[in-house]
Amino acid sequence: MQLDFKARELTIKLVYYGPALSGKTTNLQSIHQLVAGDVAGRLMTLETKDDRTLFFDLLPLTLSSEKGLQVRVKLFTVPGQVIHNATRRLVLQGADGVAFIADSQRSETKSNASSFVNLRQNLAENGIDPAAMPLVIQFNKRDLPEIRTDAEIDALAARGKEPVFKASAIRGVGVLETLLGLMENTWRHLEATHQLEEKFGVRTEPLLAEMRTHLGVKTDPAPEARR
Amino acid sequence: MSEAPDLMHADVSRLEDIVDKSALAEVCRSFFELFSIPIRVFSRDGALLADAHETRAICTYVNTLSGGRLACSALVGEVKNLDPEGTVEHPCFTGAIYRVVPIQYQGRRLGRFVVGPYFPAELRRVPGSLLVIDDGIDGEKARRALGEMPRVREETAKRLSDHLTRILDLIIFSGHRSFLTSEMHVASVRESFRALAEKNAALQEAYDKLRELDRLKSNFLATVSHELRTPLTSIIGYSDMLATGIAGELNEEQAEFVDTIRGKGDHLLALISSLLDLGKLEQGKLSLSLVHIDVPALIEEVAKTLAPAAAKREVQIRTSVDGSLPIVKADPVRLRQVLFNLTENAVKFSPRLGTVTLSVRGTEVDADGEGDGMGLVLLAAPKNALELSVSDQGPGIAAEEHAKIFDAFYQVDGSSTREHGGTGLGLSIVKRLVDAHGGSVWVESEVGKGTTFRFTILEADED
Ligand SMILES: Nc1nc2c(ncn2[C@@H]2O[C@H](COP(=O)(O)OP(=O)(O)OP(=O)(O)O)[C@@H](O)[C@H]2O)c(=O)[nH]1
Ligand SMILES: [Mg+2]
């Protein structure tokens, strides 16, 4: 997080992590399409090869809140391919929250798990306690056959720690809920560690409500998203 | 050049860092050629980044007058220092206008551009502010000079600057992208190199430590086995000889004493061997050589090896293989040791005419990752595993003992050691060996109902 008291400006970095081809870039593309133009800036794609991310994608969001605080949210994707680990670790630096995009297909179960282990390793290598990182998990590609069932995911999600969302990024389903869930988690964490309310006079609940409106998410997003 | 934090947030703090100056200059020039309106682009701290203008007749004229010169330079200074949040139209005393438009990028103000001076089309007369600027001003000359100034309607000026805003945004965006791309190229290479160098150093250190440890361990093992085992073997050997009567016939009491010495000696030797094993395991220095295992053959072999000992106690050993089994990789020597320990125990605690059963079956376990619940939904995929079990019909173990029996030197009750022999190390060795294979071991038992030890080994990855 970056704080600029003079400019009343706060920059938050959110990183979309996950195995290759799980739909991280697609999430950003969907958000870019779904969110109003005065909130979302241009989607920047840095170097791709055959549609695979090599460095990162970047989608900036700007939300101005009550009390004139400018909240800049930067959404990054990492390259999912195993070989780009150095880049992944680099992009992960300074992240305030992570959305882990998993591929729902049964066949991808193992690569989801090893990408998650890789996330923990890279966080640790960057000097971050993985347990302290705000995190949400998205099971993407719910539109495909041969996926892990709702019941299976729900049962595990109930035992796990972090909010779990289901999405079909390519259809724009569940992506805003995921983003908002991550924003909430991240904001609460930042509030707890940096006392933003005290410093800026910005109260958490109204701000989150405002973000919900800005992002066009109408309902209160319960962590069990639509199919 | 920008520092790491800018790369971390992919932020732009200075326009001049990222913008392609020649592209910017070209855009400004063609804008000027099209509309004859001057344009200048400033960074946030006031540096002039692009400039396309020609000096206006009115400006030239005004600057020939001393009062005009003063007023003009004051005004130009004012305009240069404007850093507005939104567009402002700043009037000149000549009636012309400077339109100052902030340049926003990713929610941040990076600079501004200034369009003008131009003359508002709506304005018809020479303004009074121009005529009082200097006593020597010639109204007619001023009017003529003003006439050469481009006339722009306010709405047109707004459209032009909106258009320019969009073009500048594109130039900044693509400048930013190529800036980030080249920074990332460098940073990625540097990061890969750093990671490699670190890994190398860690490997070297680990290697050095291992060699030192290895040396110490060999020393220790050699010492222990020499200093303890050698005298012990002599004790056992001499009591053996005594027992055979080499040194003269023994009376009954003497024979019994010698027998006890011999028995305790054997026990001590077993204890020392187990301790050496445990020591190795404790240091975590146990290296497993994992290979595919034919498990049914292995349990068969263990059952056969222990059959004579079991027969002595009139205990029968049975084996059972349930259905098809997942393929596992394990260290054959260690896996055999685990089964052997458990089976030997089971035989020891079996009642006369009892049965010990070794079985194996396929099962599924939840691999819960590192167990702190983080990412469980991703990590806790059910995995195929092999479950091996050893059951006896012995006295059983009370529930409150179940967790403790895998501790080193723990005995269910002190008496059973003496009664049944054994070092109290067997189960802790079993647990460490199973752990080393990434599996888990537990006991199912009730007092009076026999005991079953079970352990699992995860299916081998395909690769
Ligand atoms: N059916 C289906 N396909 C999807 C969905 N989301 C993404 N995809 C497809 O999955 C493929 C990979 O998507 P990307 O977004 O490029 O994946 P990525 O995670 O950015 O991959 P890397 O950049 O290599 O790490 C593309 O062909 C997408 O169209 C989804 O919800 N449903
Ligand atoms: Mg991608």
XYZ file of C-alpha atoms and ligand atoms in Angstrom:
723
model
C 0.000 0.000 0.000
C 1.101 3.515 -0.727
C -0.185 6.464 1.205
C 0.109 10.035 0.082
C -1.289 12.227 2.808
C -0.788 15.432 0.881
C -2.683 14.232 -2.147
C -5.126 12.266 0.032
C -4.358 9.340 -2.164
C -4.160 5.670 -1.343
C -2.829 3.041 -3.735
C -3.716 -0.596 -3.228
C -2.178 -3.444 -5.162
C -4.208 -6.580 -5.771
C -2.665 -9.541 -7.535
C -4.464 -12.254 -9.494
C -2.477 -15.428 -8.993
C -2.994 -18.984 -10.160
C -1.840 -21.726 -12.502
C -1.341 -21.233 -16.230
C -4.524 -20.739 -18.250
C -6.791 -20.583 -15.203
C -8.302 -17.326 -16.470
C -6.481 -14.529 -14.651
C -6.198 -12.330 -17.712
C -9.805 -13.145 -18.578
C -10.895 -11.943 -15.133
C -9.283 -8.565 -15.767
C -10.790 -8.354 -19.228
C -14.231 -9.024 -17.799
C -13.811 -6.464 -15.045
C -12.679 -3.965 -17.632
C -15.843 -4.599 -19.609
C -18.194 -4.621 -16.650
C -16.946 -1.620 -14.731
C -17.789 1.920 -15.809
C -15.178 3.818 -17.802
C -14.668 6.520 -15.192
C -13.670 3.855 -12.659
C -11.607 1.473 -14.766
C -8.723 2.791 -16.823
C -7.214 1.155 -19.860
C -6.300 -2.518 -19.532
C -2.593 -2.795 -20.104
C -1.182 -6.065 -21.315
C 2.570 -6.300 -21.066
C 4.115 -8.738 -23.497
C 2.192 -11.823 -24.331
C 3.135 -14.811 -26.357
C 0.295 -16.838 -27.883
C -2.061 -15.192 -25.401
C 0.008 -16.351 -22.462
C 1.037 -13.618 -20.092
C 4.823 -13.119 -19.935
C 5.115 -10.194 -17.522
C 1.775 -8.987 -16.257
C -1.539 -7.393 -17.078
C -2.565 -4.255 -15.295
C -5.992 -2.752 -14.804
C -6.123 0.476 -12.798
C -9.314 1.401 -10.954
C -9.884 4.789 -9.430
C -12.508 5.222 -6.762
C -12.972 8.544 -5.080
C -14.699 8.253 -1.782
C -16.390 10.464 0.742
C -13.971 12.879 2.429
C -12.144 13.297 -0.863
C -9.906 10.297 -0.450
C -8.737 8.987 -3.779
C -8.479 5.196 -3.691
C -6.417 3.832 -6.558
C -6.664 0.101 -6.960
C -4.246 -1.640 -9.258
C -5.139 -5.095 -10.431
C -2.226 -7.196 -11.619
C -2.085 -10.670 -13.084
C 0.978 -12.838 -12.874
C 2.183 -15.170 -15.612
C 0.902 -18.592 -14.585
C 3.385 -20.725 -16.486
C 5.760 -22.508 -14.168
C 8.926 -21.202 -15.847
C 8.112 -17.555 -15.177
C 8.590 -17.833 -11.450
C 11.039 -14.960 -11.112
C 8.569 -12.635 -12.806
C 5.757 -13.966 -10.680
C 7.665 -13.223 -7.511
C 8.483 -9.756 -8.796
C 4.871 -8.936 -9.601
C 3.821 -10.252 -6.217
C 6.034 -7.715 -4.456
C 4.061 -5.142 -2.566
C 0.736 -6.931 -3.009
C -1.906 -5.966 -0.477
C -4.231 -8.817 -1.400
C -4.295 -11.878 -3.612
C -7.111 -13.441 -5.620
C -6.209 -17.014 -6.367
C -7.849 -18.058 -9.623
C -8.209 -21.825 -9.716
C -9.329 -23.842 -12.708
C -12.438 -25.843 -11.757
C -11.665 -28.660 -14.145
C -11.016 -31.874 -12.281
C -7.876 -32.467 -14.308
C -6.402 -29.194 -13.020
C -6.733 -30.043 -9.333
C -3.079 -30.820 -8.988
C -1.791 -27.756 -10.796
C -4.073 -25.559 -8.681
C -2.527 -27.040 -5.578
C 1.045 -26.668 -6.743
C 0.445 -23.103 -7.863
C -0.924 -22.374 -4.424
C 2.130 -23.889 -2.796
C 4.200 -21.747 -5.135
C 2.261 -18.664 -4.001
C 3.091 -19.415 -0.400
C 6.748 -19.948 -1.241
C 7.002 -16.736 -3.183
C 5.281 -14.759 -0.454
C 7.676 -16.216 2.081
C 10.635 -15.421 -0.156
C 9.416 -11.849 -0.420
C 9.424 -11.729 3.358
C 5.653 -11.901 3.754
C 3.893 -14.256 6.145
C 1.458 -16.056 3.821
C -1.079 -16.388 6.620
C -1.202 -12.596 6.961
C -1.982 -11.961 3.286
C -5.622 -11.153 2.501
C -6.728 -13.890 0.154
C -9.788 -15.039 -1.736
C -10.100 -18.082 -3.950
C -12.051 -18.250 -7.171
C -13.043 -21.474 -8.879
C -13.238 -20.346 -12.480
C -14.626 -22.001 -15.619
C -17.826 -23.202 -13.942
C -19.341 -23.369 -17.429
C -17.206 -26.341 -18.424
C -18.033 -30.062 -18.021
C -15.846 -32.342 -15.898
C -15.446 -29.816 -13.102
C -15.231 -30.277 -9.381
C -18.792 -30.205 -8.080
C -20.422 -27.415 -6.101
C -20.999 -29.782 -3.215
C -17.358 -30.789 -3.138
C -16.109 -27.209 -3.214
C -18.676 -25.978 -0.697
C -17.778 -28.713 1.766
C -14.089 -27.896 1.563
C -14.720 -24.154 1.537
C -16.649 -24.472 4.777
C -13.618 -26.067 6.386
C -11.099 -23.671 4.846
C -10.190 -20.171 5.945
C -10.673 -17.918 2.969
C -13.781 -16.855 1.044
C -14.355 -19.009 -2.023
C -16.121 -17.715 -5.131
C -17.317 -19.544 -8.201
C -17.042 -17.858 -11.542
C -17.153 -18.092 -15.251
C -14.813 -15.267 -16.110
C -15.355 -15.631 -19.810
C -19.055 -14.868 -19.265
C -18.395 -12.206 -16.699
C -20.077 -14.220 -13.980
C -18.673 -14.024 -10.476
C -15.711 -11.805 -11.326
C -16.996 -8.661 -9.643
C -18.007 -10.644 -6.584
C -14.491 -12.039 -6.391
C -12.967 -8.593 -6.770
C -15.242 -7.100 -4.166
C -14.615 -9.957 -1.769
C -10.905 -9.344 -2.138
C -11.319 -5.587 -1.691
C -13.277 -6.149 1.501
C -10.727 -8.548 2.889
C -7.873 -6.297 1.917
C -9.475 -3.131 3.234
C -10.268 -4.718 6.579
C -6.710 -5.942 6.821
C -5.276 -2.526 5.918
C -7.668 -0.856 8.335
C -6.507 -3.157 11.100
C -2.813 -2.640 10.349
C -2.781 1.033 9.359
C -5.783 2.590 11.144
C -7.033 4.210 7.974
C -10.167 5.444 9.696
C -8.140 7.326 12.223
C -5.781 8.777 9.638
C -8.239 9.649 6.897
C -11.544 9.698 8.668
C -12.798 7.125 6.199
C -15.116 4.616 7.780
C -14.910 1.084 6.483
C -18.551 0.185 5.996
C -19.630 3.225 3.959
C -16.481 2.902 1.895
C -17.164 -0.727 1.077
C -20.761 0.114 0.233
C -19.447 2.802 -2.073
C -17.066 0.395 -3.735
C -19.948 -1.989 -4.274
C -21.866 0.762 -6.046
C -18.845 1.885 -8.045
C -18.272 -1.644 -9.241
C -21.927 -2.148 -10.007
C -22.376 -5.096 -7.661
C -25.922 -4.803 -6.504
C -26.436 -7.452 -3.893
C -24.411 -8.002 -0.796
C -22.033 -10.615 -2.133
C -22.234 -13.764 -0.084
C -19.217 -15.942 -0.776
C -21.331 -18.439 -2.646
C -21.632 -16.844 -6.036
C -24.056 -17.744 -8.756
C -23.339 -20.413 -11.262
C 14.958 6.932 -13.573
C 12.208 5.641 -11.405
C 12.937 3.332 -8.494
C 11.588 -0.073 -7.579
C 8.416 1.174 -5.813
C 7.195 2.600 -9.092
C 7.666 -0.736 -10.754
C 5.978 -2.456 -7.837
C 2.800 -0.456 -8.336
C 3.507 0.160 -12.013
C 3.095 3.806 -11.165
C 4.198 6.876 -13.014
C 5.473 9.680 -10.880
C 7.010 11.810 -13.595
C 5.571 12.258 -17.027
C 9.028 12.777 -18.514
C 10.095 9.276 -17.407
C 7.690 7.495 -19.648
C 6.476 9.709 -22.406
C 8.010 9.474 -25.851
C 9.172 13.056 -26.340
C 9.297 12.957 -30.117
C 5.791 11.498 -30.387
C 4.587 14.216 -28.065
C 6.320 16.931 -30.068
C 4.850 15.621 -33.282
C 1.323 15.587 -31.939
C 1.685 19.144 -30.690
C 3.176 20.321 -33.969
C 0.413 18.840 -36.086
C -2.189 20.232 -33.711
C -0.657 23.654 -34.175
C -0.471 23.295 -37.938
C -4.119 22.281 -38.111
C -5.643 24.893 -35.841
C -2.947 27.588 -35.528
C -3.438 27.469 -31.791
C -0.266 27.294 -29.685
C 0.127 24.338 -27.369
C 2.541 23.532 -24.598
C 2.815 20.454 -22.385
C 4.197 20.720 -18.868
C 5.104 18.054 -16.359
C 3.749 18.315 -12.836
C 6.826 20.200 -11.620
C 6.622 22.676 -14.452
C 9.185 21.319 -16.900
C 8.258 22.090 -20.492
C 7.932 18.796 -22.383
C 6.580 19.963 -25.726
C 5.956 23.310 -27.288
C 4.411 24.296 -30.608
C 3.786 28.009 -31.103
C 4.646 31.073 -33.133
C 4.891 34.450 -31.582
C 1.705 36.439 -32.190
C 1.719 39.892 -33.696
C -0.057 41.221 -30.625
C 2.521 39.725 -28.330
C 5.349 41.211 -30.369
C 3.660 44.576 -30.263
C 2.891 44.491 -26.564
C 6.481 43.625 -25.830
C 7.716 46.774 -27.543
C 6.064 48.723 -24.742
C 7.703 48.679 -21.339
C 4.393 48.379 -19.437
C 3.321 45.645 -21.841
C 6.527 43.756 -21.407
C 6.079 43.719 -17.649
C 2.443 42.662 -17.784
C 3.169 40.002 -20.368
C 5.951 38.321 -18.460
C 3.856 38.437 -15.270
C 0.991 36.762 -17.080
C 3.133 34.099 -18.704
C 4.559 33.337 -15.256
C 1.048 33.009 -13.833
C -0.049 30.631 -16.554
C 3.071 28.536 -16.161
C 2.429 28.138 -12.478
C -1.180 27.085 -12.779
C -1.683 23.485 -11.697
C -5.439 23.168 -11.560
C -7.491 20.113 -10.620
C -9.882 20.781 -13.467
C -9.706 22.784 -16.676
C -9.388 26.555 -16.248
C -9.509 29.373 -18.763
C -7.002 31.995 -17.829
C -7.569 35.415 -19.434
C -4.778 37.605 -20.746
C -5.043 41.366 -20.541
C -5.199 41.337 -24.343
C -8.537 39.544 -24.130
C -6.964 36.303 -25.296
C -7.342 33.105 -23.373
C -5.015 30.395 -22.117
C -6.826 27.148 -21.541
C -5.035 25.034 -18.931
C -6.020 21.356 -18.845
C -4.705 18.886 -16.259
C -3.282 15.588 -17.516
C -4.689 12.727 -15.461
C -3.383 9.206 -15.681
C -4.442 6.228 -13.597
C -6.060 8.490 -11.046
C -3.076 10.774 -10.708
C -2.350 14.285 -12.010
C 0.903 14.086 -13.938
C 1.014 17.515 -15.553
C -0.995 19.834 -17.755
C -1.192 21.227 -21.220
C -1.836 24.803 -22.131
C -3.769 25.714 -25.253
C -3.504 29.315 -26.340
C -3.376 32.177 -26.454
C -6.417 32.300 -28.718
C -9.059 34.939 -29.013
C -12.581 33.944 -27.943
C -14.827 34.252 -30.982
C -17.539 35.618 -28.729
C -15.436 38.696 -27.885
C -15.979 41.583 -30.340
C -14.102 44.575 -28.969
C -10.589 45.367 -27.887
C -10.732 45.055 -24.107
C -10.020 48.017 -21.879
C -7.353 46.057 -20.017
C -5.181 46.128 -23.129
C -5.598 49.848 -23.749
C -4.426 50.839 -20.262
C -1.369 48.632 -20.249
C 0.999 51.420 -21.329
C 0.598 55.101 -21.942
C 2.196 54.789 -25.352
C -0.219 52.197 -26.723
C -1.605 52.771 -30.187
C -5.221 51.525 -30.207
C -5.355 51.033 -33.960
C -2.125 49.003 -34.099
C -3.309 46.882 -31.225
C -6.647 46.206 -32.940
C -4.919 45.140 -36.144
C -2.493 42.862 -34.327
C -5.346 41.292 -32.400
C -7.137 40.626 -35.647
C -4.395 38.204 -36.659
C -5.032 36.092 -33.581
C -6.997 32.880 -34.258
C -10.592 33.156 -33.107
C -12.015 30.118 -31.404
C -15.458 29.547 -29.995
C -15.553 28.269 -26.461
C -17.274 25.053 -27.426
C -14.677 24.363 -30.111
C -11.882 25.030 -27.635
C -13.432 22.507 -25.294
C -13.776 19.903 -28.044
C -10.191 20.432 -29.136
C -8.815 20.034 -25.658
C -10.929 16.928 -25.002
C -9.540 15.452 -28.171
C -6.031 16.343 -27.141
C -6.623 14.787 -23.734
C -7.487 11.501 -25.369
C -4.474 11.540 -27.652
C -2.158 12.399 -24.779
C -3.678 9.587 -22.726
C -2.825 7.162 -25.496
C 0.708 8.474 -25.800
C 1.199 8.206 -22.051
C -0.358 4.750 -21.960
C 1.863 3.356 -24.682
C 4.889 5.128 -23.236
C 4.086 3.642 -19.871
C 3.695 0.218 -21.379
C 7.025 0.243 -23.162
C 8.658 1.696 -20.073
C 7.255 -1.118 -17.906
C 8.158 -3.719 -20.485
C 11.795 -2.746 -20.559
C 11.932 -2.361 -16.787
C 10.390 -5.793 -16.385
C 12.878 -7.322 -18.805
C 15.727 -6.038 -16.720
C 14.085 -6.774 -13.387
C 13.140 -10.325 -14.377
C 16.628 -11.142 -15.471
C 18.032 -9.612 -12.311
C 15.544 -11.529 -10.180
C 16.294 -14.832 -11.913
C 19.965 -14.230 -11.430
C 19.500 -13.323 -7.774
C 17.414 -16.432 -7.155
C 19.986 -18.630 -8.862
C 22.893 -17.124 -6.980
C 21.018 -17.549 -3.723
C 20.175 -21.139 -4.506
C 23.800 -21.827 -5.370
C 25.018 -20.376 -2.108
C 22.413 -22.324 -0.147
C 23.371 -25.518 -1.928
C 27.042 -24.977 -1.232
C 26.325 -24.314 2.420
C 24.080 -27.337 2.719
C 26.708 -29.434 1.027
C 29.438 -28.262 3.401
C 27.217 -28.854 6.406
C 26.246 -32.270 5.194
C 29.843 -33.282 4.741
C 30.723 -32.089 8.215
C 27.677 -33.815 9.680
C 28.428 -36.957 7.826
C 31.931 -36.980 9.238
C 30.643 -36.397 12.782
C 27.981 -39.026 12.382
C 30.366 -41.681 11.121
C 32.662 -40.875 14.030
C 29.823 -41.089 16.489
C 28.447 -44.298 15.104
C 31.848 -45.908 14.982
C 32.543 -44.874 18.550
C 29.219 -46.015 19.898
C 29.272 -49.302 18.144
C 32.847 -49.935 19.151
C 32.698 -48.687 22.722
C 29.362 -50.244 23.599
C 28.846 -53.143 21.344
C 32.288 -54.694 21.575
C 32.299 -55.218 25.353
C 28.682 -56.266 25.204
C 29.398 -58.917 22.635
C 32.128 -60.220 24.916
C 29.742 -60.315 27.867
C 27.225 -62.235 25.813
C 29.923 -64.503 24.388
C 31.447 -65.333 27.770
C 28.083 -66.003 29.391
C 27.300 -68.251 26.446
C 30.489 -70.180 27.090
C 29.721 -70.360 30.790
C 26.264 -71.711 29.959
C 27.679 -74.470 27.766
C 29.816 -75.637 30.668
C 33.192 -75.002 29.026
C 34.501 -73.593 32.275
C 33.079 -76.373 34.375
C 29.676 -77.728 35.139
C 27.250 -75.130 36.626
C 24.782 -75.898 39.325
C 21.158 -74.970 38.770
C 21.352 -71.612 40.456
C 24.524 -70.626 38.581
C 22.938 -71.673 35.290
C 19.934 -69.492 36.007
C 22.127 -66.471 36.817
C 24.129 -66.918 33.640
C 20.897 -67.160 31.673
C 19.709 -63.856 33.120
C 23.011 -62.156 32.283
C 22.711 -63.474 28.748
C 19.054 -62.344 28.379
C 19.785 -58.841 29.676
C 22.802 -58.625 27.431
C 20.705 -59.417 24.388
C 18.167 -56.845 25.470
C 20.852 -54.193 25.865
C 22.240 -54.957 22.433
C 18.791 -54.562 20.881
C 18.339 -51.289 22.751
C 21.613 -49.909 21.456
C 20.742 -50.841 17.889
C 17.353 -49.161 18.182
C 18.900 -46.059 19.691
C 21.287 -45.779 16.802
C 18.340 -46.042 14.431
C 16.351 -43.461 16.340
C 19.286 -41.111 16.461
C 19.523 -41.258 12.711
C 15.805 -40.573 12.358
C 15.844 -37.774 14.893
C 18.471 -35.840 12.989
C 16.133 -35.997 10.021
C 19.086 -37.398 8.170
C 17.244 -40.480 7.129
C 17.588 -40.703 3.392
C 14.937 -42.750 1.718
C 15.499 -44.392 -1.607
C 12.022 -44.516 -3.025
C 11.145 -47.238 -5.497
C 7.952 -48.881 -6.613
C 6.978 -51.535 -4.104
C 5.208 -54.829 -4.589
C 3.304 -54.580 -1.320
C 1.486 -57.965 -1.360
C 4.835 -59.692 -1.823
C 6.310 -57.629 0.994
C 3.657 -58.527 3.585
C 3.899 -62.151 2.529
C 7.622 -62.065 3.120
C 7.291 -60.392 6.548
C 4.668 -62.944 7.576
C 6.955 -65.777 6.515
C 9.968 -64.388 8.353
C 8.055 -64.070 11.602
C 6.158 -67.338 11.264
C 8.659 -69.430 13.301
C 8.647 -66.961 16.204
C 4.851 -66.888 16.074
C 4.640 -70.657 15.932
C 6.616 -70.863 19.165
C 3.762 -68.988 20.848
C 1.190 -70.938 18.856
C 0.160 -67.739 17.072
C -0.864 -67.760 13.441
C -0.028 -64.956 10.976
C -2.488 -64.321 8.141
C -2.242 -61.922 5.226
C -4.976 -60.310 3.185
C -4.911 -58.178 0.031
C -8.058 -56.259 -0.746
C -8.855 -55.467 -4.367
C -6.636 -53.407 -6.615
C -4.007 -51.249 -5.016
C -2.644 -47.841 -5.974
C 0.985 -47.744 -6.998
C 3.222 -46.432 -4.236
C 6.845 -45.540 -3.894
C 8.651 -46.273 -0.669
C 12.000 -47.248 0.719
C 11.799 -51.074 0.698
C 14.112 -51.561 3.662
C 12.299 -49.014 5.809
C 8.818 -50.126 4.851
C 9.793 -53.668 5.695
C 11.120 -52.438 9.038
C 7.795 -50.776 9.825
C 5.800 -53.875 9.005
C 8.261 -56.081 10.812
C 8.123 -53.975 13.998
C 4.349 -53.881 14.019
C 3.986 -57.579 13.304
C 6.624 -58.595 15.803
C 4.777 -56.526 18.420
C 1.460 -58.043 17.477
C 2.858 -61.555 17.839
C 4.375 -60.619 21.176
C 1.079 -59.385 22.573
C -1.051 -62.162 21.057
C -2.625 -64.712 23.332
C -1.867 -68.368 22.760
C -3.688 -69.652 19.648
C -4.334 -66.084 18.565
C -4.188 -64.733 15.045
C -2.241 -61.766 13.706
C -3.547 -60.314 10.459
C -1.527 -58.237 8.000
C -3.722 -56.574 5.429
C -3.441 -54.042 2.680
C -6.060 -52.116 0.716
C -6.506 -49.016 -1.386
C -8.125 -45.974 0.226
C -8.565 -42.219 -0.150
C -7.204 -39.635 2.216
C -7.553 -35.878 2.464
C -4.128 -34.414 2.127
C -4.620 -31.263 4.178
C -1.581 -29.396 2.989
C 0.429 -27.856 5.781
C -2.436 -28.071 8.186
C -3.034 -24.396 9.010
C -6.249 -24.420 6.990
C -4.900 -21.911 4.502
C -5.846 -22.763 0.930
C -7.460 -25.962 2.145
C -9.995 -25.886 -0.629
C -7.118 -26.084 -3.105
C -4.802 -28.390 -1.256
C -7.201 -30.862 0.340
C -7.892 -32.782 -2.780
C -8.673 -36.405 -1.964
C -5.657 -38.505 -2.829
C -5.363 -42.200 -3.424
C -3.378 -44.017 -0.816
C -2.381 -47.446 0.345
C -3.515 -48.474 3.789
C -1.631 -51.237 5.596
C -2.781 -52.686 8.880
C -1.590 -55.159 11.477
C -4.188 -56.576 13.903
C -3.846 -58.766 16.927
C -6.199 -60.251 19.481
C -4.130 -59.126 22.410
C -5.120 -57.185 25.548
C -5.798 -53.940 23.654
C -4.829 -50.375 24.545
C -7.013 -47.891 26.414
C -8.134 -44.853 24.406
C -6.225 -42.349 26.558
C -2.981 -44.118 25.693
C -3.480 -43.941 21.935
C -1.745 -40.642 21.395
C 1.209 -41.421 23.649
C 2.265 -44.813 22.453
C 4.245 -43.345 19.573
C 6.483 -41.392 21.962
C 9.960 -42.762 22.450
C 10.332 -44.957 25.542
C 6.616 -44.875 26.303
C 5.246 -48.178 27.493
C 1.573 -48.840 27.933
C 2.316 -50.133 31.359
C 5.689 -50.668 32.825
C 5.090 -54.338 33.407
C 4.489 -55.281 29.801
C 8.025 -54.399 28.809
C 9.387 -56.797 31.282
C 6.797 -59.378 30.444
C 7.053 -59.073 26.693
C 10.509 -57.721 26.136
C 11.098 -54.886 23.673
C 12.780 -51.558 24.066
C 9.888 -49.135 23.987
C 11.356 -47.627 20.859
C 9.669 -49.712 18.207
C 6.545 -47.596 17.736
C 8.369 -44.284 17.772
C 10.613 -45.619 15.046
C 7.565 -46.805 13.134
C 5.994 -43.358 13.375
C 9.105 -41.556 12.240
C 9.539 -43.871 9.297
C 5.920 -43.488 8.212
C 6.194 -39.698 8.625
C 9.321 -39.704 6.518
C 7.251 -41.312 3.770
C 4.655 -38.539 4.063
C 2.104 -40.971 5.448
C 0.350 -41.234 8.766
C 0.012 -43.959 11.359
C -2.600 -44.471 14.048
C -3.972 -47.123 16.338
C -7.471 -48.497 16.754
C -7.959 -50.446 19.934
C -10.107 -51.064 22.953
C -9.108 -52.801 26.104
C -9.906 -56.483 25.778
C -10.693 -56.282 22.082
C -7.315 -56.512 20.418
C -5.350 -53.848 18.616
C -5.026 -52.721 15.037
C -2.248 -50.436 13.817
C -2.901 -48.753 10.490
C -0.728 -46.595 8.320
C -1.094 -44.987 4.930
C 1.271 -44.179 2.122
C 0.179 -41.764 -0.606
C -0.036 -42.868 -4.188
C 3.064 -42.018 -6.186
C 2.890 -39.038 -8.562
C 2.959 -40.075 -12.181
C 6.247 -38.346 -12.851
N -14.785 -22.080 -20.671
C -14.137 -21.105 -20.049
N -12.924 -20.731 -20.492
C -12.292 -19.743 -19.854
C -12.853 -19.098 -18.716
N -11.970 -18.171 -18.290
C -10.916 -18.228 -19.135
N -11.098 -19.170 -20.073
C -10.195 -19.527 -21.173
O -9.012 -20.073 -20.660
C -7.907 -19.706 -21.486
C -6.836 -19.044 -20.654
O -7.317 -17.833 -20.107
P -6.360 -16.658 -19.652
O -7.176 -15.650 -18.972
O -5.477 -16.221 -20.758
O -5.464 -17.467 -18.599
P -4.290 -16.910 -17.676
O -4.585 -17.393 -16.300
O -4.110 -15.449 -17.839
O -3.046 -17.708 -18.254
P -1.475 -17.294 -18.200
O -1.363 -15.909 -18.696
O -0.748 -18.287 -19.040
O -1.076 -17.431 -16.767
C -8.460 -18.766 -22.551
O -8.665 -19.508 -23.697
C -9.764 -18.309 -21.967
O -10.695 -18.001 -22.957
C -14.148 -19.522 -18.281
O -14.724 -19.015 -17.314
N -14.733 -20.539 -18.976
Mg -2.621 -14.275 -18.487
